[in-house]
Short mmCIF file of C-alpha atoms and ligand atoms in Angstrom, two decimals:
data_model
loop_
_atom_site.label_atom_id
_atom_site.label_comp_id
_atom_site.label_asym_id
_atom_site.label_seq_id
_atom_site.Cartn_x
_atom_site.Cartn_y
_atom_site.Cartn_z
CA TYR A 1 -15.26 158.22 -12.12
CA SER A 2 -13.35 158.26 -8.75
CA ALA A 3 -13.10 154.90 -7.04
CA ARG A 4 -15.72 155.78 -4.44
CA ASN A 5 -18.17 156.89 -7.20
CA LEU A 6 -17.63 153.69 -9.03
CA THR A 7 -18.70 151.62 -6.28
CA LEU A 8 -21.76 153.64 -5.66
CA HIS A 9 -22.69 154.36 -9.33
CA PRO A 10 -21.13 151.90 -11.44
CA MET A 11 -22.05 152.79 -15.09
CA GLN A 12 -23.81 150.34 -17.65
CA THR A 13 -21.34 149.35 -20.18
CA THR A 14 -23.00 148.41 -23.59
CA ILE A 15 -21.15 146.52 -26.36
CA GLY A 16 -22.44 147.21 -29.89
CA LYS A 17 -21.78 148.12 -33.57
CA ASP A 18 -23.45 151.57 -33.53
CA ILE A 19 -20.74 153.91 -35.18
CA LYS A 20 -23.30 156.95 -34.94
CA TYR A 21 -23.91 156.23 -31.36
CA ALA A 22 -20.18 155.94 -30.51
CA SER A 23 -19.87 159.34 -32.48
CA MET A 24 -22.36 161.09 -30.53
CA LEU A 25 -21.11 159.95 -27.18
CA LEU A 26 -17.58 161.26 -28.23
CA GLN A 27 -19.06 164.31 -29.27
CA GLN A 28 -20.55 164.75 -25.77
CA GLY A 29 -17.03 164.37 -24.14
CA GLU A 30 -17.51 160.77 -23.26
CA ILE A 31 -15.03 158.08 -23.50
CA VAL A 32 -15.68 155.05 -25.93
CA ALA A 33 -13.62 151.99 -26.59
CA ILE A 34 -12.94 151.56 -30.32
CA PRO A 35 -11.60 148.93 -32.56
CA THR A 36 -8.34 149.40 -34.44
CA GLU A 37 -6.26 146.90 -36.40
CA THR A 38 -3.59 146.54 -33.68
CA VAL A 39 -5.38 146.60 -30.35
CA TYR A 40 -8.86 148.23 -28.98
CA GLY A 41 -8.33 151.70 -27.87
CA LEU A 42 -10.03 153.90 -25.26
CA ALA A 43 -10.94 157.03 -27.10
CA ALA A 44 -11.91 160.68 -26.20
CA ASN A 45 -11.99 164.06 -27.80
CA ALA A 46 -8.31 164.97 -27.53
CA LEU A 47 -8.99 168.65 -27.57
CA ASN A 48 -11.21 168.39 -24.58
CA GLU A 49 -9.39 167.89 -21.45
CA ASP A 50 -12.14 166.89 -19.28
CA ALA A 51 -12.61 164.01 -21.83
CA VAL A 52 -9.06 163.08 -21.79
CA LEU A 53 -8.84 162.92 -18.03
CA ARG A 54 -11.55 160.56 -18.06
CA ILE A 55 -9.40 158.15 -20.11
CA TYR A 56 -6.66 158.38 -17.36
CA GLU A 57 -9.25 157.87 -14.56
CA ALA A 58 -11.00 154.88 -16.28
CA LYS A 59 -7.63 153.11 -17.03
CA GLN A 60 -5.95 154.15 -13.77
CA ARG A 61 -3.04 155.44 -15.89
CA PRO A 62 -0.33 157.52 -14.47
CA ARG A 63 -0.76 161.10 -15.76
CA PHE A 64 2.84 161.08 -17.03
CA ASN A 65 2.22 158.52 -19.63
CA PRO A 66 1.11 160.32 -22.92
CA LEU A 67 -1.64 159.40 -25.34
CA ILE A 68 -1.44 158.83 -29.11
CA LEU A 69 -3.60 161.24 -31.10
CA HIS A 70 -5.67 159.38 -33.89
CA VAL A 71 -6.61 161.10 -37.07
CA ASP A 72 -8.34 159.94 -40.25
CA SER A 73 -5.52 160.89 -42.69
CA PHE A 74 -1.85 161.73 -42.48
CA GLU A 75 -2.72 165.02 -44.27
CA LYS A 76 -4.05 166.07 -40.92
CA PHE A 77 -0.61 165.60 -39.25
CA ASP A 78 0.46 169.16 -39.83
CA THR A 79 -2.66 170.38 -38.06
CA TYR A 80 -1.24 169.20 -34.73
CA ALA A 81 2.57 168.83 -35.62
CA GLN A 82 5.23 171.07 -37.09
CA ASP A 83 8.55 170.53 -38.66
CA ILE A 84 7.52 167.40 -40.26
CA PRO A 85 10.51 165.67 -42.25
CA ASP A 86 10.19 164.38 -45.63
CA ALA A 87 10.86 160.98 -44.46
CA CYS A 88 7.84 161.03 -42.33
CA TYR A 89 5.73 161.82 -45.20
CA ARG A 90 7.40 159.02 -47.37
CA LEU A 91 6.45 156.55 -44.68
CA ALA A 92 3.17 157.77 -43.99
CA GLU A 93 2.15 157.65 -47.47
CA ARG A 94 3.03 153.90 -47.32
CA PHE A 95 2.01 152.92 -43.92
CA SER A 96 -1.03 155.39 -43.18
CA PRO A 97 -3.60 153.97 -42.38
CA GLY A 98 -1.69 151.29 -40.62
CA PRO A 99 0.19 150.06 -37.51
CA LEU A 100 2.53 152.85 -37.33
CA THR A 101 2.62 156.04 -35.05
CA PHE A 102 4.86 158.92 -35.52
CA LEU A 103 6.48 161.26 -32.87
CA LEU A 104 6.57 164.83 -34.01
CA PRO A 105 6.98 168.21 -32.51
CA LYS A 106 3.52 169.27 -31.32
CA LYS A 107 1.73 172.35 -32.25
CA ASN A 108 0.07 174.45 -29.41
CA ASN A 109 -3.40 173.17 -29.97
CA VAL A 110 -2.74 169.82 -28.59
CA PRO A 111 -3.30 169.98 -24.80
CA ASP A 112 -0.42 169.25 -22.61
CA LEU A 113 -2.41 166.55 -20.86
CA VAL A 114 -2.51 164.51 -24.06
CA THR A 115 1.47 164.58 -24.39
CA ALA A 116 2.05 164.45 -20.59
CA GLY A 117 3.99 167.88 -20.87
CA SER A 118 6.26 166.80 -23.73
CA ASP A 119 6.84 168.95 -26.85
CA HIS A 120 6.26 165.98 -28.86
CA VAL A 121 2.85 164.37 -30.02
CA ALA A 122 2.47 160.76 -31.18
CA LEU A 123 0.16 160.75 -34.28
CA ARG A 124 -1.48 157.83 -35.89
CA VAL A 125 -4.02 156.74 -38.56
CA PRO A 126 -5.75 153.55 -37.58
CA ALA A 127 -6.54 151.04 -40.38
CA HIS A 128 -9.85 149.58 -39.05
CA PRO A 129 -12.81 150.73 -41.17
CA PHE A 130 -15.09 151.44 -37.99
CA ALA A 131 -12.32 153.68 -36.55
CA LEU A 132 -11.83 155.53 -39.81
CA GLU A 133 -15.52 156.18 -40.29
CA LEU A 134 -15.86 157.20 -36.65
CA LEU A 135 -13.07 159.62 -37.31
CA LYS A 136 -14.52 160.97 -40.37
CA SER A 137 -17.68 161.60 -38.60
CA ILE A 138 -16.23 164.06 -35.96
CA ASP A 139 -14.21 167.22 -36.16
CA PHE A 140 -11.59 166.52 -33.55
CA PRO A 141 -8.83 164.07 -33.25
CA LEU A 142 -9.23 161.14 -30.72
CA ALA A 143 -6.70 160.52 -27.96
CA ALA A 144 -6.65 156.86 -27.31
CA PRO A 145 -4.44 154.47 -25.38
CA SER A 146 -4.82 150.79 -25.41
CA ALA A 147 -8.29 150.08 -23.66
CA ASN A 148 -6.97 147.92 -20.79
CA PRO A 149 -6.38 148.75 -17.00
CA SER A 150 -2.95 150.48 -16.84
CA GLY A 151 -0.47 147.48 -16.54
CA TYR A 152 -2.59 144.76 -18.02
CA VAL A 153 -2.21 143.06 -21.47
CA SER A 154 -3.91 145.18 -24.31
CA PRO A 155 -7.22 144.09 -25.43
CA VAL A 156 -7.85 142.50 -28.84
CA THR A 157 -11.53 141.72 -28.79
CA ALA A 158 -14.48 143.99 -27.54
CA ARG A 159 -14.98 141.16 -24.61
CA HIS A 160 -11.51 141.85 -23.40
CA VAL A 161 -12.31 145.44 -23.11
CA TYR A 162 -15.34 144.61 -21.22
CA ASP A 163 -13.56 142.29 -18.82
CA GLY A 164 -11.11 145.08 -17.92
CA LEU A 165 -13.26 148.25 -18.03
CA HIS A 166 -16.94 147.34 -17.58
CA GLY A 167 -18.71 149.66 -15.10
CA ARG A 168 -16.28 152.40 -16.21
CA ILE A 169 -17.05 153.19 -19.75
CA PRO A 170 -20.41 153.55 -21.37
CA TYR A 171 -19.79 151.92 -24.72
CA ILE A 172 -17.52 149.36 -26.53
CA LEU A 173 -17.80 149.70 -30.30
CA ASP A 174 -17.38 146.07 -31.49
CA GLY A 175 -15.20 145.72 -34.68
CA GLY A 176 -14.34 141.94 -34.33
CA PRO A 177 -11.10 140.58 -33.12
CA CYS A 178 -7.91 142.73 -33.98
CA GLN A 179 -6.17 141.70 -37.13
CA VAL A 180 -2.57 142.72 -36.08
CA GLY A 181 -2.98 141.99 -32.24
CA LEU A 182 0.13 143.95 -31.22
CA GLU A 183 0.30 147.56 -30.42
CA SER A 184 1.54 149.99 -33.39
CA THR A 185 5.23 150.48 -34.10
CA ILE A 186 6.44 154.02 -32.71
CA ILE A 187 8.95 156.01 -34.39
CA GLY A 188 10.68 159.59 -34.25
CA PHE A 189 13.00 161.37 -36.28
CA GLU A 190 16.48 162.53 -35.31
CA ASP A 191 19.35 163.71 -37.45
CA GLY A 192 18.21 162.22 -40.59
CA LYS A 193 17.50 158.93 -38.80
CA VAL A 194 14.48 156.97 -38.02
CA VAL A 195 14.26 156.21 -34.44
CA LEU A 196 12.40 153.06 -33.36
CA HIS A 197 10.82 153.43 -30.13
CA ARG A 198 8.39 150.48 -29.82
CA TYR A 199 8.73 147.31 -32.07
CA GLY A 200 5.39 146.60 -33.91
CA ALA A 201 3.92 145.03 -37.34
CA VAL A 202 6.02 147.76 -39.49
CA THR A 203 9.48 146.58 -39.23
CA ALA A 204 12.78 148.44 -39.36
CA GLU A 205 13.57 146.74 -42.75
CA ASP A 206 10.22 148.17 -44.08
CA MET A 207 10.88 151.66 -42.91
CA GLU A 208 14.62 151.67 -44.31
CA ALA A 209 13.48 150.61 -47.63
CA ARG A 210 10.70 153.12 -47.94
CA SER A 211 12.23 156.15 -46.20
CA GLY A 212 15.86 155.81 -47.38
CA CYS A 213 17.18 156.75 -43.98
CA PRO A 214 18.76 154.51 -41.51
CA VAL A 215 16.46 153.18 -38.67
CA VAL A 216 18.11 153.06 -35.16
CA THR A 217 16.63 151.35 -32.30
CA LYS A 218 16.18 152.79 -28.90
CA HIS A 219 16.09 150.06 -26.45
CA SER A 220 13.24 150.27 -23.95
CA ASP A 221 15.42 149.80 -20.85
CA ASP A 222 18.16 152.39 -21.94
CA HIS A 223 16.03 155.26 -20.78
CA PRO A 224 13.55 153.86 -18.04
CA LEU A 225 12.21 157.35 -17.18
CA THR A 226 10.98 158.28 -20.81
CA PRO A 227 7.30 158.21 -20.97
CA GLY A 228 5.92 154.77 -22.48
CA LYS A 229 9.04 152.77 -21.70
CA LEU A 230 8.32 151.72 -18.27
CA LYS A 231 9.40 148.15 -18.11
CA SER A 232 6.31 146.50 -16.43
CA HIS A 233 3.71 146.78 -19.24
CA TYR A 234 1.50 144.41 -20.89
CA ALA A 235 1.75 141.73 -18.08
CA PRO A 236 -0.76 139.01 -17.36
CA ALA A 237 -1.71 138.15 -13.96
CA LEU A 238 0.26 134.89 -13.59
CA PRO A 239 4.07 134.98 -13.40
CA LEU A 240 5.63 134.63 -16.84
CA PHE A 241 9.25 133.67 -17.78
CA VAL A 242 10.89 133.65 -21.24
CA GLY A 243 13.58 131.36 -22.20
CA ASP A 244 14.63 127.87 -22.96
CA ILE A 245 11.53 125.82 -22.36
CA PRO A 246 13.01 122.36 -21.24
CA GLU A 247 15.38 124.19 -18.86
CA LEU A 248 12.58 126.33 -17.40
CA MET A 249 10.33 123.38 -17.20
CA LYS A 250 13.05 121.54 -14.78
CA ARG A 251 13.13 124.72 -12.71
CA PHE A 252 9.18 124.90 -12.27
CA GLY A 253 8.91 121.17 -12.22
CA ASP A 254 6.28 121.19 -9.25
CA LYS A 255 4.26 123.82 -10.85
CA ARG A 256 1.22 123.78 -13.19
CA LEU A 257 2.71 125.03 -16.36
CA ALA A 258 1.31 126.83 -19.31
CA VAL A 259 3.85 126.97 -22.23
CA ILE A 260 3.68 129.46 -25.15
CA SER A 261 5.62 128.30 -28.14
CA PHE A 262 5.90 129.57 -31.86
CA ARG A 263 5.56 126.19 -34.02
CA GLN A 264 6.99 123.54 -31.82
CA ARG A 265 4.98 121.54 -29.40
CA TYR A 266 7.01 120.46 -26.16
CA VAL A 267 6.29 116.68 -25.42
CA ASP A 268 8.88 115.33 -23.33
CA PRO A 269 8.20 116.33 -20.72
CA ALA A 270 4.80 117.73 -21.72
CA PRO A 271 3.50 120.84 -19.83
CA ASP A 272 0.20 120.82 -18.39
CA TYR A 273 -1.09 123.33 -20.97
CA ALA A 274 0.45 123.91 -24.34
CA PHE A 275 -0.41 126.91 -26.64
CA VAL A 276 1.21 126.64 -30.03
CA LEU A 277 0.74 130.04 -31.68
CA SER A 278 1.50 129.20 -35.31
CA PRO A 279 2.25 125.56 -36.27
CA SER A 280 3.01 126.70 -39.86
CA GLY A 281 5.56 129.23 -38.60
CA ASP A 282 3.66 132.32 -39.42
CA LEU A 283 4.68 135.27 -37.28
CA HIS A 284 1.65 137.20 -38.21
CA GLU A 285 -0.62 134.65 -36.86
CA ALA A 286 1.61 134.12 -33.84
CA ALA A 287 1.48 137.86 -33.16
CA ARG A 288 -2.41 138.10 -33.60
CA LYS A 289 -2.83 135.18 -31.08
CA LEU A 290 -0.30 136.35 -28.44
CA PHE A 291 -2.38 138.57 -26.04
CA HIS A 292 -5.45 136.39 -26.69
CA THR A 293 -3.32 133.55 -25.33
CA MET A 294 -2.06 135.44 -22.36
CA ARG A 295 -5.56 136.12 -21.50
CA ASP A 296 -6.81 132.56 -21.94
CA ILE A 297 -4.01 131.22 -19.73
CA ASP A 298 -5.08 133.82 -16.90
CA ALA A 299 -8.42 132.18 -16.95
CA ILE A 300 -7.29 128.51 -16.52
CA ASP A 301 -5.73 126.88 -13.20
CA ALA A 302 -1.98 127.20 -14.37
CA ASP A 303 0.48 128.61 -11.90
CA VAL A 304 3.41 129.73 -14.24
CA ILE A 305 3.48 130.77 -17.85
CA LEU A 306 6.70 129.89 -19.73
CA ALA A 307 7.24 131.36 -23.22
CA GLU A 308 10.04 130.41 -25.71
CA LEU A 309 11.93 133.25 -27.51
CA PHE A 310 10.78 133.82 -31.10
CA PRO A 311 12.94 134.42 -34.04
CA GLU A 312 14.73 137.70 -33.91
CA GLN A 313 13.66 138.92 -37.02
CA GLY A 314 10.47 141.12 -38.36
CA LEU A 315 7.40 140.80 -36.25
CA GLY A 316 9.36 138.30 -33.93
CA LEU A 317 11.16 141.19 -32.59
CA ALA A 318 7.74 142.80 -31.52
CA ILE A 319 6.55 139.60 -30.07
CA ASN A 320 9.81 139.20 -28.00
CA ASP A 321 9.56 142.69 -26.75
CA ARG A 322 6.03 142.13 -25.60
CA LEU A 323 7.22 138.79 -23.86
CA HIS A 324 10.31 140.56 -22.12
CA ARG A 325 7.72 143.41 -21.05
CA ALA A 326 5.23 140.69 -19.63
CA GLN A 327 8.21 138.76 -17.70
CA SER A 328 8.04 138.77 -14.05
CA LEU A 329 10.58 141.19 -12.66
CA PHE A 330 11.19 138.95 -9.60
CA ARG A 331 13.14 136.14 -10.81
O1 LIG B 1 -1.66 150.38 -31.76
C1 LIG B 1 -1.41 151.44 -30.82
O2 LIG B 1 -0.63 152.13 -30.71
C2 LIG B 1 -2.79 151.53 -29.86
C3 LIG B 1 -3.94 151.75 -30.61
C4 LIG B 1 -5.16 151.87 -29.70
O3 LIG B 1 -3.64 152.91 -31.52
N1 LIG B 1 -2.50 152.35 -28.82
C5 LIG B 1 -1.58 152.17 -27.87
O4 LIG B 1 -1.51 153.12 -26.85
O5 LIG B 1 -0.86 151.26 -27.78
P1 LIG B 1 -0.79 153.11 -25.63
O6 LIG B 1 -1.05 154.43 -24.76
O7 LIG B 1 -1.15 151.89 -24.84
O8 LIG B 1 0.74 153.10 -26.05
C6 LIG B 1 1.19 154.43 -26.56
C7 LIG B 1 2.63 154.61 -26.19
C8 LIG B 1 2.77 154.88 -24.67
O9 LIG B 1 3.91 153.91 -24.26
C9 LIG B 1 3.15 156.05 -24.60
O10 LIG B 1 3.98 156.64 -23.71
C10 LIG B 1 3.78 156.38 -25.96
O11 LIG B 1 3.13 155.65 -26.90
N2 LIG B 1 3.59 157.87 -26.29
C11 LIG B 1 2.50 158.42 -26.70
N3 LIG B 1 2.54 159.83 -26.98
C12 LIG B 1 3.80 160.06 -26.69
C13 LIG B 1 4.79 161.18 -26.59
N4 LIG B 1 4.06 162.36 -27.02
N5 LIG B 1 6.07 161.15 -26.63
C14 LIG B 1 6.57 159.97 -26.15
N6 LIG B 1 5.75 158.74 -26.18
C15 LIG B 1 4.67 158.79 -26.26
MG1 LIG B 2 -1.00 150.30 -23.51
#
């Protein structure tokens, strides 16, 4: 899998719907891209360090960035984690399977390579039927980050995975377009509180109502050295700027502009390319289309992407978080 080996022996990457074949490859220690309801994951046997290493290599992911462990039921959480608070079970009963990841103190059977040396492990039950069937067919958990080259936008179709990783992985299990379209919400537990580490489709309000605990947000920029909170993530190839569209259009007036907006179409002046994510104002629809749209824009002849801020509520918070992470650092 080294860069040199890849140029000499690029491997054939196949896309298909054969869950049994995917299961066989995983049992042999291979890596396989799998569909989940959030984004596609690049999966391997989490208990096999050689297999897990292949994930890091195929993605060119820094070793200090840990991987989520996927299991088929929250009843398996205590196989890999300990000191699980009641609030975790209250939330898992409601939101697992689903787009919610739990950070819990790990047991010794979880390899340090998976958690990047942390004493906490991230656990999730994905809600996609193919992922669940696959997990039920094997007797080990699947370590899986998003199936994109490190630093690029997460894939929400099998084709997106192929575009980024072909030649580096043997198989992509095609489960259709992802229904959520943004990575899972990530939470931990501290002093009777739920700590929100990454915004996603399960919102703070949802979790407060269900857990009876206050939800506090750890902003990603507060702890730039904590794994998983590196600022440059999810970025398209073109420079992207977030803010007031008419103002930004004035500033970049001489460039070919692609504008991402929620429900409003900007007409005066009109950008070269306009992507309205949900004319009816549905944040779920907008979230589902966001990464798709960023990738589509990378394939056209625009110079700059401008995006407006979404409503600061519910899924709008997750969308704004991803837009900010995609934003160019050099302003
Ligand atoms: O929706 C998702 O979560 C998708 C699907 C495939 O499940 N996965 C995903 O994985 O987005 P990834 O690796 O792209 O993002 C997971 C984030 C990373 O930022 C990682 O640093 C963080 O979770 N993470 C994983 N394990 C952790 C740990 N033990 N402690 C702290 N952060 C952790
Ligand atoms: Mg990722």
